[in-house]
Amino acid sequence: MRAVVFPSAGGPEIIQVVERPDPEPGAHQVRVRVAAAGLNRADVLQRRGLYPAPPGWPADIPGLEYAGVVESAGPGVSRWQVGDRVMGLVGGGAFAEYVVVHEDEALAVPAGISVVHAAAIPEAFLTAWDAMVTRGRLARGERLLVHAVASGVGTAAIQLGRALGAVTLGTSRTAAKLERCRALGLDHALRTEPAGLDKAVGEPVHVVLDLLGGPWFAASLRVLAPRGRLVLLGLIAGSEAHVELGLVLRKRLEVTGTVMRPRLHAERVPLVAEFAARALPLFASGALAPVVEEVLPMREVAEAHRRMDANETFGKLVLAW
């Protein structure tokens, strides 16, 4: 099979496409012929040598999400048949023509969505769902604030927040991106820096999805309502923050962090099952949709990395074979 590899750490120029042996499915596994894979910030960090693959996944083949067609099944598989359209998360290896996954971690591609565009769903929507619903316990009528709202996770969070009946607020430094977020249903578009977040937000919020970290973390604590929940998802703006811990005490705040990639099978399966039951039907109804900036051929994967390095993307870039 063909596979995208990072032979060393570096810029987009180090990316290669090479031949690798086809993987074989084991018990309760399916082999998926990958139609497309979504590009994520984690892939960029791995290319730079900052985010290695977890144990058990390919060390040099990136890719955390895939969509394709089941080509073969190992012993004991009962959920899927050859020819089924599936998508899902992996710890690495999605940027290859084939990927092997446990049958319980695969999701059905929603009706009405192409298998290529479906590659933009798993990482963004499962991450947003886990942060908002599982950890943030977002309730109807509550106010949700999302930093880096024009990202893949951010654009998914807008739609999920709307579907759950929340009031959505989002930050970005780019006016044009905020306008596109409004078209997705964002209620309040905030073009601000951390120092001005209090004024921009106004009324306190109940849940914050912080994909930035750094100074945004402390600013988020300030705008949370009593018993508010902050979920840290990324550190693009920095891995250190100076915070007033008294805010956490006085307002009885909950602060948690989450990341999808290193999770073990036992932790992934309940999340996938809940998402399949509660969120997948919303794609069929049109309430949710993948936000795809562009579909590029896999041979242009280096160009996709350059665009993500420059923060030029809105939603997701998808690479197709």
PDB file of C-alpha atoms in Angstrom:
ATOM      1  CA  MET A   1       0.000   0.000   0.000  1.00  0.00           C
ATOM      2  CA  ARG A   2       1.005   3.641  -0.374  1.00  0.00           C
ATOM      3  CA  ALA A   3       1.499   5.580   2.832  1.00  0.00           C
ATOM      4  CA  VAL A   4       2.486   9.101   3.819  1.00  0.00           C
ATOM      5  CA  VAL A   5       5.503   9.053   6.138  1.00  0.00           C
ATOM      6  CA  PHE A   6       7.606  11.438   8.187  1.00  0.00           C
ATOM      7  CA  PRO A   7      11.157  10.025   7.838  1.00  0.00           C
ATOM      8  CA  SER A   8      12.449  12.700  10.220  1.00  0.00           C
ATOM      9  CA  ALA A   9      11.300  15.828  12.014  1.00  0.00           C
ATOM     10  CA  GLY A  10      11.092  19.004   9.972  1.00  0.00           C
ATOM     11  CA  GLY A  11       8.993  21.131   7.666  1.00  0.00           C
ATOM     12  CA  PRO A  12       6.489  20.032   5.024  1.00  0.00           C
ATOM     13  CA  GLU A  13       9.350  19.307   2.639  1.00  0.00           C
ATOM     14  CA  ILE A  14      10.312  16.143   4.568  1.00  0.00           C
ATOM     15  CA  ILE A  15       6.993  14.401   3.825  1.00  0.00           C
ATOM     16  CA  GLN A  16       7.221  11.356   1.553  1.00  0.00           C
ATOM     17  CA  VAL A  17       4.823   8.829   0.035  1.00  0.00           C
ATOM     18  CA  VAL A  18       6.268   5.308   0.155  1.00  0.00           C
ATOM     19  CA  GLU A  19       5.214   1.676  -0.233  1.00  0.00           C
ATOM     20  CA  ARG A  20       4.438  -0.315   2.921  1.00  0.00           C
ATOM     21  CA  PRO A  21       3.004  -3.834   3.460  1.00  0.00           C
ATOM     22  CA  ASP A  22      -0.782  -4.064   3.589  1.00  0.00           C
ATOM     23  CA  PRO A  23      -1.969  -4.557   7.198  1.00  0.00           C
ATOM     24  CA  GLU A  24      -3.939  -7.702   8.043  1.00  0.00           C
ATOM     25  CA  PRO A  25      -6.984  -7.610  10.355  1.00  0.00           C
ATOM     26  CA  GLY A  26      -6.897  -9.664  13.537  1.00  0.00           C
ATOM     27  CA  ALA A  27      -9.764 -10.884  15.689  1.00  0.00           C
ATOM     28  CA  HIS A  28     -12.650  -8.383  15.806  1.00  0.00           C
ATOM     29  CA  GLN A  29     -10.823  -6.067  13.408  1.00  0.00           C
ATOM     30  CA  VAL A  30     -11.702  -4.818   9.935  1.00  0.00           C
ATOM     31  CA  ARG A  31      -9.398  -3.622   7.202  1.00  0.00           C
ATOM     32  CA  VAL A  32     -10.634  -0.405   5.652  1.00  0.00           C
ATOM     33  CA  ARG A  33      -9.614   0.827   2.222  1.00  0.00           C
ATOM     34  CA  VAL A  34      -9.141   4.491   3.048  1.00  0.00           C
ATOM     35  CA  ALA A  35     -10.828   6.932   0.690  1.00  0.00           C
ATOM     36  CA  ALA A  36      -9.695  10.030   2.556  1.00  0.00           C
ATOM     37  CA  ALA A  37      -8.168  11.262   5.800  1.00  0.00           C
ATOM     38  CA  GLY A  38      -8.585  14.555   7.623  1.00  0.00           C
ATOM     39  CA  LEU A  39      -5.567  16.709   8.474  1.00  0.00           C
ATOM     40  CA  ASN A  40      -5.245  17.732  12.112  1.00  0.00           C
ATOM     41  CA  ARG A  41      -2.992  19.958  14.188  1.00  0.00           C
ATOM     42  CA  ALA A  42      -1.611  16.795  15.792  1.00  0.00           C
ATOM     43  CA  ASP A  43      -0.225  15.733  12.403  1.00  0.00           C
ATOM     44  CA  VAL A  44       1.661  19.020  12.127  1.00  0.00           C
ATOM     45  CA  LEU A  45       3.051  18.629  15.638  1.00  0.00           C
ATOM     46  CA  GLN A  46       4.125  15.058  14.883  1.00  0.00           C
ATOM     47  CA  ARG A  47       5.895  16.235  11.728  1.00  0.00           C
ATOM     48  CA  ARG A  48       7.817  18.741  13.849  1.00  0.00           C
ATOM     49  CA  GLY A  49       8.862  15.982  16.239  1.00  0.00           C
ATOM     50  CA  LEU A  50       6.685  17.291  19.083  1.00  0.00           C
ATOM     51  CA  TYR A  51       3.898  14.694  19.262  1.00  0.00           C
ATOM     52  CA  PRO A  52       4.997  11.073  18.755  1.00  0.00           C
ATOM     53  CA  ALA A  53       2.502   8.323  18.033  1.00  0.00           C
ATOM     54  CA  PRO A  54       1.294   6.387  21.094  1.00  0.00           C
ATOM     55  CA  PRO A  55       2.442   2.775  21.554  1.00  0.00           C
ATOM     56  CA  GLY A  56       0.827   0.301  19.196  1.00  0.00           C
ATOM     57  CA  TRP A  57       0.395   2.708  16.280  1.00  0.00           C
ATOM     58  CA  PRO A  58       2.711   3.392  13.308  1.00  0.00           C
ATOM     59  CA  ALA A  59       5.573   5.614  14.430  1.00  0.00           C
ATOM     60  CA  ASP A  60       6.064   7.426  11.119  1.00  0.00           C
ATOM     61  CA  ILE A  61       2.668   7.261   9.349  1.00  0.00           C
ATOM     62  CA  PRO A  62       0.498  10.195  10.495  1.00  0.00           C
ATOM     63  CA  GLY A  63      -3.257  10.541  10.415  1.00  0.00           C
ATOM     64  CA  LEU A  64      -5.814  10.384  13.221  1.00  0.00           C
ATOM     65  CA  GLU A  65      -9.058  10.018  11.258  1.00  0.00           C
ATOM     66  CA  TYR A  66     -10.162   8.124   8.193  1.00  0.00           C
ATOM     67  CA  ALA A  67     -13.171   7.314   6.079  1.00  0.00           C
ATOM     68  CA  GLY A  68     -13.446   4.476   3.626  1.00  0.00           C
ATOM     69  CA  VAL A  69     -14.951   1.093   2.821  1.00  0.00           C
ATOM     70  CA  VAL A  70     -14.569  -2.190   4.687  1.00  0.00           C
ATOM     71  CA  GLU A  71     -12.518  -4.486   2.461  1.00  0.00           C
ATOM     72  CA  SER A  72     -12.009  -7.494   4.739  1.00  0.00           C
ATOM     73  CA  ALA A  73     -12.762  -8.668   8.263  1.00  0.00           C
ATOM     74  CA  GLY A  74     -10.903 -10.724  10.830  1.00  0.00           C
ATOM     75  CA  PRO A  75     -12.322 -13.578  12.922  1.00  0.00           C
ATOM     76  CA  GLY A  76     -15.323 -12.757  15.089  1.00  0.00           C
ATOM     77  CA  VAL A  77     -16.415  -9.549  13.366  1.00  0.00           C
ATOM     78  CA  SER A  78     -20.197  -9.131  13.517  1.00  0.00           C
ATOM     79  CA  ARG A  79     -20.905  -5.408  13.204  1.00  0.00           C
ATOM     80  CA  TRP A  80     -19.641  -4.759   9.677  1.00  0.00           C
ATOM     81  CA  GLN A  81     -19.703  -6.399   6.272  1.00  0.00           C
ATOM     82  CA  VAL A  82     -17.441  -6.011   3.270  1.00  0.00           C
ATOM     83  CA  GLY A  83     -18.525  -2.903   1.376  1.00  0.00           C
ATOM     84  CA  ASP A  84     -19.823  -0.962   4.393  1.00  0.00           C
ATOM     85  CA  ARG A  85     -18.880   2.719   4.510  1.00  0.00           C
ATOM     86  CA  VAL A  86     -17.128   3.511   7.781  1.00  0.00           C
ATOM     87  CA  MET A  87     -15.163   6.280   9.463  1.00  0.00           C
ATOM     88  CA  GLY A  88     -13.367   6.680  12.751  1.00  0.00           C
ATOM     89  CA  LEU A  89     -10.404   7.638  14.894  1.00  0.00           C
ATOM     90  CA  VAL A  90      -7.014   5.957  15.100  1.00  0.00           C
ATOM     91  CA  GLY A  91      -3.855   6.702  17.058  1.00  0.00           C
ATOM     92  CA  GLY A  92      -1.952   7.052  13.782  1.00  0.00           C
ATOM     93  CA  GLY A  93      -1.668   5.538  10.335  1.00  0.00           C
ATOM     94  CA  ALA A  94      -4.731   7.050   8.642  1.00  0.00           C
ATOM     95  CA  PHE A  95      -2.637   8.583   5.851  1.00  0.00           C
ATOM     96  CA  ALA A  96      -2.300   5.222   4.137  1.00  0.00           C
ATOM     97  CA  GLU A  97      -4.356   3.299   1.609  1.00  0.00           C
ATOM     98  CA  TYR A  98      -5.384   0.789   4.287  1.00  0.00           C
ATOM     99  CA  VAL A  99      -5.966   0.952   8.016  1.00  0.00           C
ATOM    100  CA  VAL A 100      -6.932  -1.803  10.457  1.00  0.00           C
ATOM    101  CA  VAL A 101      -9.351  -0.904  13.267  1.00  0.00           C
ATOM    102  CA  HIS A 102     -11.379  -2.670  15.940  1.00  0.00           C
ATOM    103  CA  GLU A 103     -14.960  -3.158  14.815  1.00  0.00           C
ATOM    104  CA  ASP A 104     -16.324  -1.372  17.902  1.00  0.00           C
ATOM    105  CA  GLU A 105     -14.347   1.795  17.153  1.00  0.00           C
ATOM    106  CA  ALA A 106     -15.716   2.294  13.636  1.00  0.00           C
ATOM    107  CA  LEU A 107     -18.725   4.481  12.863  1.00  0.00           C
ATOM    108  CA  ALA A 108     -21.116   4.309   9.932  1.00  0.00           C
ATOM    109  CA  VAL A 109     -20.746   7.112   7.410  1.00  0.00           C
ATOM    110  CA  PRO A 110     -24.038   9.053   7.628  1.00  0.00           C
ATOM    111  CA  ALA A 111     -26.437   8.794   4.716  1.00  0.00           C
ATOM    112  CA  GLY A 112     -26.176  11.717   2.345  1.00  0.00           C
ATOM    113  CA  ILE A 113     -22.517  12.438   3.137  1.00  0.00           C
ATOM    114  CA  SER A 114     -19.783  11.351   0.745  1.00  0.00           C
ATOM    115  CA  VAL A 115     -17.151   9.019   2.114  1.00  0.00           C
ATOM    116  CA  VAL A 116     -14.495  11.642   1.304  1.00  0.00           C
ATOM    117  CA  HIS A 117     -16.215  14.428   3.237  1.00  0.00           C
ATOM    118  CA  ALA A 118     -16.897  11.998   6.084  1.00  0.00           C
ATOM    119  CA  ALA A 119     -13.153  12.016   6.804  1.00  0.00           C
ATOM    120  CA  ALA A 120     -13.665  15.483   8.309  1.00  0.00           C
ATOM    121  CA  ILE A 121     -16.093  14.196  10.959  1.00  0.00           C
ATOM    122  CA  PRO A 122     -14.395  11.886  13.499  1.00  0.00           C
ATOM    123  CA  GLU A 123     -11.670  13.959  15.151  1.00  0.00           C
ATOM    124  CA  ALA A 124     -13.523  17.285  15.163  1.00  0.00           C
ATOM    125  CA  PHE A 125     -16.949  16.057  16.214  1.00  0.00           C
ATOM    126  CA  LEU A 126     -15.911  13.327  18.656  1.00  0.00           C
ATOM    127  CA  THR A 127     -13.485  15.722  20.349  1.00  0.00           C
ATOM    128  CA  ALA A 128     -16.119  18.453  20.577  1.00  0.00           C
ATOM    129  CA  TRP A 129     -18.761  15.997  21.823  1.00  0.00           C
ATOM    130  CA  ASP A 130     -16.461  14.599  24.494  1.00  0.00           C
ATOM    131  CA  ALA A 131     -15.495  18.088  25.667  1.00  0.00           C
ATOM    132  CA  MET A 132     -18.977  19.632  25.613  1.00  0.00           C
ATOM    133  CA  VAL A 133     -21.207  16.743  26.650  1.00  0.00           C
ATOM    134  CA  THR A 134     -19.113  14.196  28.545  1.00  0.00           C
ATOM    135  CA  ARG A 135     -16.829  16.618  30.380  1.00  0.00           C
ATOM    136  CA  GLY A 136     -18.550  19.988  30.088  1.00  0.00           C
ATOM    137  CA  ARG A 137     -22.086  18.645  30.688  1.00  0.00           C
ATOM    138  CA  LEU A 138     -23.461  21.439  28.528  1.00  0.00           C
ATOM    139  CA  ALA A 139     -27.186  21.968  29.140  1.00  0.00           C
ATOM    140  CA  ARG A 140     -29.898  23.624  27.065  1.00  0.00           C
ATOM    141  CA  GLY A 141     -29.903  27.396  27.547  1.00  0.00           C
ATOM    142  CA  GLU A 142     -26.326  27.562  28.846  1.00  0.00           C
ATOM    143  CA  ARG A 143     -23.673  29.787  27.299  1.00  0.00           C
ATOM    144  CA  LEU A 144     -20.781  28.048  25.508  1.00  0.00           C
ATOM    145  CA  LEU A 145     -17.534  29.863  24.658  1.00  0.00           C
ATOM    146  CA  VAL A 146     -15.174  28.314  22.098  1.00  0.00           C
ATOM    147  CA  HIS A 147     -11.667  29.628  21.423  1.00  0.00           C
ATOM    148  CA  ALA A 148     -10.229  29.101  17.918  1.00  0.00           C
ATOM    149  CA  VAL A 149     -13.819  28.742  16.796  1.00  0.00           C
ATOM    150  CA  ALA A 150     -12.906  28.551  13.093  1.00  0.00           C
ATOM    151  CA  SER A 151     -10.893  25.353  13.608  1.00  0.00           C
ATOM    152  CA  GLY A 152     -12.178  21.867  12.899  1.00  0.00           C
ATOM    153  CA  VAL A 153     -13.176  21.305  16.523  1.00  0.00           C
ATOM    154  CA  GLY A 154     -14.506  24.847  16.769  1.00  0.00           C
ATOM    155  CA  THR A 155     -16.800  24.573  13.754  1.00  0.00           C
ATOM    156  CA  ALA A 156     -18.056  21.236  15.076  1.00  0.00           C
ATOM    157  CA  ALA A 157     -18.697  22.787  18.496  1.00  0.00           C
ATOM    158  CA  ILE A 158     -20.793  25.575  16.968  1.00  0.00           C
ATOM    159  CA  GLN A 159     -23.113  23.051  15.354  1.00  0.00           C
ATOM    160  CA  LEU A 160     -23.289  20.764  18.368  1.00  0.00           C
ATOM    161  CA  GLY A 161     -23.943  23.708  20.666  1.00  0.00           C
ATOM    162  CA  ARG A 162     -26.808  24.858  18.484  1.00  0.00           C
ATOM    163  CA  ALA A 163     -28.235  21.326  18.315  1.00  0.00           C
ATOM    164  CA  LEU A 164     -28.068  21.053  22.117  1.00  0.00           C
ATOM    165  CA  GLY A 165     -29.869  24.368  22.594  1.00  0.00           C
ATOM    166  CA  ALA A 166     -26.926  26.374  23.926  1.00  0.00           C
ATOM    167  CA  VAL A 167     -26.001  29.998  23.243  1.00  0.00           C
ATOM    168  CA  THR A 168     -22.691  29.921  21.362  1.00  0.00           C
ATOM    169  CA  LEU A 169     -19.843  32.419  21.562  1.00  0.00           C
ATOM    170  CA  GLY A 170     -16.562  32.059  19.685  1.00  0.00           C
ATOM    171  CA  THR A 171     -13.238  33.840  19.403  1.00  0.00           C
ATOM    172  CA  SER A 172     -10.976  34.322  16.399  1.00  0.00           C
ATOM    173  CA  ARG A 173      -8.498  36.968  15.281  1.00  0.00           C
ATOM    174  CA  THR A 174      -9.849  36.908  11.723  1.00  0.00           C
ATOM    175  CA  ALA A 175     -13.024  38.797  10.863  1.00  0.00           C
ATOM    176  CA  ALA A 176     -13.653  36.789   7.694  1.00  0.00           C
ATOM    177  CA  LYS A 177     -13.484  33.506   9.602  1.00  0.00           C
ATOM    178  CA  LEU A 178     -15.918  34.820  12.210  1.00  0.00           C
ATOM    179  CA  GLU A 179     -18.396  35.711   9.482  1.00  0.00           C
ATOM    180  CA  ARG A 180     -18.212  32.165   8.166  1.00  0.00           C
ATOM    181  CA  CYS A 181     -18.806  30.916  11.706  1.00  0.00           C
ATOM    182  CA  ARG A 182     -21.941  33.052  11.918  1.00  0.00           C
ATOM    183  CA  ALA A 183     -23.227  31.223   8.856  1.00  0.00           C
ATOM    184  CA  LEU A 184     -22.809  27.957  10.791  1.00  0.00           C
ATOM    185  CA  GLY A 185     -24.990  29.295  13.600  1.00  0.00           C
ATOM    186  CA  LEU A 186     -22.528  31.070  15.911  1.00  0.00           C
ATOM    187  CA  ASP A 187     -24.577  33.464  18.049  1.00  0.00           C
ATOM    188  CA  HIS A 188     -21.811  35.830  19.172  1.00  0.00           C
ATOM    189  CA  ALA A 189     -18.605  36.305  17.170  1.00  0.00           C
ATOM    190  CA  LEU A 190     -15.799  37.789  19.269  1.00  0.00           C
ATOM    191  CA  ARG A 191     -12.721  39.310  17.654  1.00  0.00           C
ATOM    192  CA  THR A 192     -10.607  39.966  20.711  1.00  0.00           C
ATOM    193  CA  GLU A 193      -7.347  39.330  22.524  1.00  0.00           C
ATOM    194  CA  PRO A 194      -7.223  37.686  25.985  1.00  0.00           C
ATOM    195  CA  ALA A 195      -7.036  41.022  27.799  1.00  0.00           C
ATOM    196  CA  GLY A 196     -10.326  42.124  26.252  1.00  0.00           C
ATOM    197  CA  LEU A 197     -12.219  38.874  26.700  1.00  0.00           C
ATOM    198  CA  ASP A 198     -14.200  40.023  29.772  1.00  0.00           C
ATOM    199  CA  LYS A 199     -15.681  42.990  27.922  1.00  0.00           C
ATOM    200  CA  ALA A 200     -16.300  41.022  24.722  1.00  0.00           C
ATOM    201  CA  VAL A 201     -18.126  38.183  26.491  1.00  0.00           C
ATOM    202  CA  GLY A 202     -20.273  40.337  28.772  1.00  0.00           C
ATOM    203  CA  GLU A 203     -22.522  37.946  30.667  1.00  0.00           C
ATOM    204  CA  PRO A 204     -20.575  35.001  32.174  1.00  0.00           C
ATOM    205  CA  VAL A 205     -20.469  31.675  30.347  1.00  0.00           C
ATOM    206  CA  HIS A 206     -21.076  28.177  31.676  1.00  0.00           C
ATOM    207  CA  VAL A 207     -18.680  26.111  29.544  1.00  0.00           C
ATOM    208  CA  VAL A 208     -15.421  27.055  27.818  1.00  0.00           C
ATOM    209  CA  LEU A 209     -13.675  24.957  25.187  1.00  0.00           C
ATOM    210  CA  ASP A 210     -10.108  26.269  25.206  1.00  0.00           C
ATOM    211  CA  LEU A 211      -8.117  25.098  22.197  1.00  0.00           C
ATOM    212  CA  LEU A 212      -5.422  27.735  22.731  1.00  0.00           C
ATOM    213  CA  GLY A 213      -4.094  27.660  26.291  1.00  0.00           C
ATOM    214  CA  GLY A 214      -1.477  30.246  27.262  1.00  0.00           C
ATOM    215  CA  PRO A 215      -3.049  33.606  28.182  1.00  0.00           C
ATOM    216  CA  TRP A 216      -6.474  32.442  27.018  1.00  0.00           C
ATOM    217  CA  PHE A 217      -6.614  29.955  29.884  1.00  0.00           C
ATOM    218  CA  ALA A 218      -6.487  32.636  32.593  1.00  0.00           C
ATOM    219  CA  ALA A 219      -8.883  34.858  30.649  1.00  0.00           C
ATOM    220  CA  SER A 220     -11.349  31.974  30.389  1.00  0.00           C
ATOM    221  CA  LEU A 221     -11.382  31.485  34.151  1.00  0.00           C
ATOM    222  CA  ARG A 222     -12.370  35.134  34.559  1.00  0.00           C
ATOM    223  CA  VAL A 223     -15.432  34.895  32.297  1.00  0.00           C
ATOM    224  CA  LEU A 224     -16.804  31.635  33.691  1.00  0.00           C
ATOM    225  CA  ALA A 225     -19.957  31.731  35.790  1.00  0.00           C
ATOM    226  CA  PRO A 226     -20.000  30.124  39.244  1.00  0.00           C
ATOM    227  CA  ARG A 227     -19.744  26.322  38.880  1.00  0.00           C
ATOM    228  CA  GLY A 228     -18.576  26.803  35.308  1.00  0.00           C
ATOM    229  CA  ARG A 229     -16.573  24.182  33.416  1.00  0.00           C
ATOM    230  CA  LEU A 230     -13.387  24.798  31.445  1.00  0.00           C
ATOM    231  CA  VAL A 231     -12.154  22.040  29.138  1.00  0.00           C
ATOM    232  CA  LEU A 232      -8.605  22.464  27.823  1.00  0.00           C
ATOM    233  CA  LEU A 233      -8.112  20.944  24.371  1.00  0.00           C
ATOM    234  CA  GLY A 234      -4.969  22.552  22.974  1.00  0.00           C
ATOM    235  CA  LEU A 235      -1.891  24.624  23.677  1.00  0.00           C
ATOM    236  CA  ILE A 236      -1.410  26.558  20.444  1.00  0.00           C
ATOM    237  CA  ALA A 237      -0.957  29.839  22.353  1.00  0.00           C
ATOM    238  CA  GLY A 238       1.399  28.345  24.939  1.00  0.00           C
ATOM    239  CA  SER A 239       1.780  25.611  27.529  1.00  0.00           C
ATOM    240  CA  GLU A 240       2.145  27.934  30.520  1.00  0.00           C
ATOM    241  CA  ALA A 241      -0.347  30.311  32.152  1.00  0.00           C
ATOM    242  CA  HIS A 242      -0.411  32.645  35.145  1.00  0.00           C
ATOM    243  CA  VAL A 243      -3.775  32.175  36.833  1.00  0.00           C
ATOM    244  CA  GLU A 244      -5.561  33.502  39.887  1.00  0.00           C
ATOM    245  CA  LEU A 245      -6.363  30.288  41.740  1.00  0.00           C
ATOM    246  CA  GLY A 246      -8.755  32.153  43.987  1.00  0.00           C
ATOM    247  CA  LEU A 247     -11.191  32.307  41.058  1.00  0.00           C
ATOM    248  CA  VAL A 248     -11.307  28.521  40.942  1.00  0.00           C
ATOM    249  CA  LEU A 249     -12.103  28.379  44.652  1.00  0.00           C
ATOM    250  CA  ARG A 250     -14.598  31.227  44.878  1.00  0.00           C
ATOM    251  CA  LYS A 251     -16.538  30.237  41.780  1.00  0.00           C
ATOM    252  CA  ARG A 252     -16.245  26.463  42.398  1.00  0.00           C
ATOM    253  CA  LEU A 253     -14.926  25.972  38.882  1.00  0.00           C
ATOM    254  CA  GLU A 254     -14.148  22.656  37.224  1.00  0.00           C
ATOM    255  CA  VAL A 255     -11.033  22.547  35.044  1.00  0.00           C
ATOM    256  CA  THR A 256     -10.185  19.472  33.007  1.00  0.00           C
ATOM    257  CA  GLY A 257      -8.049  18.572  30.022  1.00  0.00           C
ATOM    258  CA  THR A 258      -8.727  16.052  27.312  1.00  0.00           C
ATOM    259  CA  VAL A 259      -7.074  14.628  24.215  1.00  0.00           C
ATOM    260  CA  MET A 260      -8.250  11.799  21.979  1.00  0.00           C
ATOM    261  CA  ARG A 261      -5.095  10.280  20.505  1.00  0.00           C
ATOM    262  CA  PRO A 262      -3.536   8.308  23.404  1.00  0.00           C
ATOM    263  CA  ARG A 263      -6.797   6.801  24.640  1.00  0.00           C
ATOM    264  CA  LEU A 264      -6.959   3.056  24.973  1.00  0.00           C
ATOM    265  CA  HIS A 265      -9.621   0.877  23.348  1.00  0.00           C
ATOM    266  CA  ALA A 266     -11.626   0.575  26.583  1.00  0.00           C
ATOM    267  CA  GLU A 267     -11.977   4.357  26.777  1.00  0.00           C
ATOM    268  CA  ARG A 268     -12.717   4.914  23.097  1.00  0.00           C
ATOM    269  CA  VAL A 269     -15.547   2.398  22.767  1.00  0.00           C
ATOM    270  CA  PRO A 270     -18.090   4.043  25.142  1.00  0.00           C
ATOM    271  CA  LEU A 271     -17.503   7.433  23.509  1.00  0.00           C
ATOM    272  CA  VAL A 272     -17.964   6.006  20.017  1.00  0.00           C
ATOM    273  CA  ALA A 273     -21.141   4.196  21.092  1.00  0.00           C
ATOM    274  CA  GLU A 274     -22.663   7.311  22.658  1.00  0.00           C
ATOM    275  CA  PHE A 275     -21.749   9.435  19.647  1.00  0.00           C
ATOM    276  CA  ALA A 276     -23.282   6.867  17.298  1.00  0.00           C
ATOM    277  CA  ALA A 277     -26.528   6.825  19.266  1.00  0.00           C
ATOM    278  CA  ARG A 278     -26.950  10.533  19.961  1.00  0.00           C
ATOM    279  CA  ALA A 279     -24.970  12.526  17.394  1.00  0.00           C
ATOM    280  CA  LEU A 280     -24.888  10.515  14.160  1.00  0.00           C
ATOM    281  CA  PRO A 281     -28.662  10.892  13.603  1.00  0.00           C
ATOM    282  CA  LEU A 282     -28.133  14.662  13.570  1.00  0.00           C
ATOM    283  CA  PHE A 283     -26.032  14.334  10.410  1.00  0.00           C
ATOM    284  CA  ALA A 284     -28.817  12.468   8.649  1.00  0.00           C
ATOM    285  CA  SER A 285     -31.281  15.206   9.609  1.00  0.00           C
ATOM    286  CA  GLY A 286     -28.962  17.975   8.406  1.00  0.00           C
ATOM    287  CA  ALA A 287     -28.465  19.517  11.848  1.00  0.00           C
ATOM    288  CA  LEU A 288     -24.764  18.638  11.670  1.00  0.00           C
ATOM    289  CA  ALA A 289     -22.406  18.634   8.690  1.00  0.00           C
ATOM    290  CA  PRO A 290     -18.651  18.325   8.210  1.00  0.00           C
ATOM    291  CA  VAL A 291     -16.984  21.647   7.442  1.00  0.00           C
ATOM    292  CA  VAL A 292     -14.519  20.975   4.628  1.00  0.00           C
ATOM    293  CA  GLU A 293     -12.358  23.844   3.438  1.00  0.00           C
ATOM    294  CA  GLU A 294     -10.999  21.812   0.540  1.00  0.00           C
ATOM    295  CA  VAL A 295     -10.342  18.262  -0.603  1.00  0.00           C
ATOM    296  CA  LEU A 296      -6.790  17.844  -1.871  1.00  0.00           C
ATOM    297  CA  PRO A 297      -5.233  14.809  -3.560  1.00  0.00           C
ATOM    298  CA  MET A 298      -2.914  12.895  -1.240  1.00  0.00           C
ATOM    299  CA  ARG A 299       0.063  13.853  -3.405  1.00  0.00           C
ATOM    300  CA  GLU A 300      -0.454  17.448  -2.185  1.00  0.00           C
ATOM    301  CA  VAL A 301      -0.193  16.559   1.507  1.00  0.00           C
ATOM    302  CA  ALA A 302       2.861  18.827   1.903  1.00  0.00           C
ATOM    303  CA  GLU A 303       0.836  21.792   0.624  1.00  0.00           C
ATOM    304  CA  ALA A 304      -1.914  20.978   3.122  1.00  0.00           C
ATOM    305  CA  HIS A 305       0.676  21.067   5.912  1.00  0.00           C
ATOM    306  CA  ARG A 306       1.957  24.442   4.699  1.00  0.00           C
ATOM    307  CA  ARG A 307      -1.553  25.858   4.825  1.00  0.00           C
ATOM    308  CA  MET A 308      -2.140  24.569   8.341  1.00  0.00           C
ATOM    309  CA  ASP A 309       1.263  25.910   9.430  1.00  0.00           C
ATOM    310  CA  ALA A 310       0.112  29.335   8.217  1.00  0.00           C
ATOM    311  CA  ASN A 311      -3.321  29.045   9.914  1.00  0.00           C
ATOM    312  CA  GLU A 312      -5.001  29.636   6.573  1.00  0.00           C
ATOM    313  CA  THR A 313      -7.689  26.994   6.971  1.00  0.00           C
ATOM    314  CA  PHE A 314     -11.328  27.139   8.017  1.00  0.00           C
ATOM    315  CA  GLY A 315     -12.774  23.903   9.311  1.00  0.00           C
ATOM    316  CA  LYS A 316     -10.938  20.909   7.869  1.00  0.00           C
ATOM    317  CA  LEU A 317      -8.593  20.047   5.029  1.00  0.00           C
ATOM    318  CA  VAL A 318      -9.163  16.542   3.679  1.00  0.00           C
ATOM    319  CA  LEU A 319      -6.637  14.462   1.720  1.00  0.00           C
ATOM    320  CA  ALA A 320      -8.059  11.884  -0.696  1.00  0.00           C
ATOM    321  CA  TRP A 321      -6.427   8.954  -2.472  1.00  0.00           C
TER     322      TRP A 321
END
